[in-house]
């Protein structure tokens, strides 16, 4: 069937070329001779998967267009181990009764949030409310579920400086409308004070919402209440405080030199009642949306019928469980996105030198230049890491042509183009792909 379709497509394009009078007898003869080969190529194209592995040489670690966080072999092993046969997804092996699918990761989230707690606070015995976690399809779904559960028919107070659009048409006001909650905006774009929240509280208020400014900064004449002030207000008026963290780091980014990016634990420790965050951003796992917070609020989300509609598959639970296990063991290098963040500029420069000397050819000019990798994926927009870039130039070819040729390689190489220059950042290239990258560079210089 694939061959028949391919043959039809090739013959019909040849027929229209003839009808249009594009072919003289010589080129026609040639085209007819090559029908076999053309059909063969077409069949290969048709039977190739559309979703393919690519080499991300952009240096953006959590690149939404390139699938955000890559997974590891340990994660794939756990997916294979639990989904190539049946599993205890919703079955309690001890009692033989029906179980809940979310217990598999809730247990680990509790552990991770405790471990980080010990690292950050050096064994303090301050008690805080029991925290539990549930998982839905993505963070957009988590926000929708939280607003619908906690604020349907009532008002949610948000600062005008946080009415963000994340991209892919996730806009806080739109999600609010879909959840049947009423948005109560306070403050101005650049300045919101705690008194603005306080004045807006009425008997209709159900929730105070703080949204992480994932993809933009407001600088200059600005003001935003401290998280502590919001916590105090929420406790005083007995209205829950929710924070949409977006990226949801489970490890301290200060360890890689990035400041101002709150971790999930920072927020929970500060007293936020509920946080939402993505699985495939700074957490470094599969696409998912987490709701972590006060167990009584989480219980209400769990019994909302939306939770059933937004639930995730066993593949996601397996991937999340394996990712969280790496955090429990403090084995951060087992999580590819986190490992990339921890690479030093020197480690990257060493690999870059090897690639440059292996791929050098008369037409190809490869230079090492200093630059910055981006964390991306809704981490602080300024979050960048020093790196060493390979600048690629090819005689008589502009940056667009070079990056197009790199994309045509197998596997395709996606480069960064900056001010008319093609740049490759090895921070996001897996070392096992270095040889493919060398071949791609040799190939673009060979014709
Ligand atoms: C990324 C992000 C979202 C959307 O998360 P998805 O997992 O992509 O659905 C929502 N809010 C914030 C603040 C974000 O950064």
Coordinates of C-alpha atoms and ligand atoms in Angstrom, one line a residue, residues 68 138-141 143 164 166 170 211-212 214 244-247 278-281 288 377-378, ligand 1:
X68 CA 11.2 20.5 27.2
X138 CA 0.1 19.8 32.8
X139 CA 0.4 23.0 34.9
X140 CA -2.3 24.7 32.9
X141 CA -4.7 21.9 34.0
X143 CA -4.3 25.9 37.7
X164 CA 0.5 36.7 32.5
X166 CA 2.8 32.0 29.1
X170 CA -2.3 30.0 28.5
X211 CA 1.6 34.0 39.6
X212 CA 5.3 33.6 38.9
X214 CA 7.9 33.2 34.1
X244 CA 1.4 29.3 40.4
X245 CA 5.1 28.7 40.3
X246 CA 5.3 27.5 36.7
X247 CA 8.8 26.0 36.7
X278 CA 5.0 21.7 35.7
X279 CA 6.7 18.3 35.5
X280 CA 8.7 19.0 32.4
X281 CA 10.3 22.3 33.4
X288 CA 2.5 16.8 34.0
X377 CA 10.8 26.8 30.2
X378 CA 9.6 29.5 32.5
Ligands
LIG1 C1 4.7 27.2 32.1 C2 3.8 27.8 33.0 C3 2.4 27.5 33.0 C4 1.9 26.4 32.0 O1 2.5 25.1 32.4 P1 2.3 23.9 31.4 O2 2.9 22.7 32.1 O3 3.0 24.2 30.1 O4 0.8 23.7 31.2 C5 1.6 28.1 33.8 N1 2.0 29.1 34.7 C6 3.3 29.5 34.7 C7 3.7 30.6 35.7 C8 4.2 28.9 33.9 O5 5.5 29.3 33.9

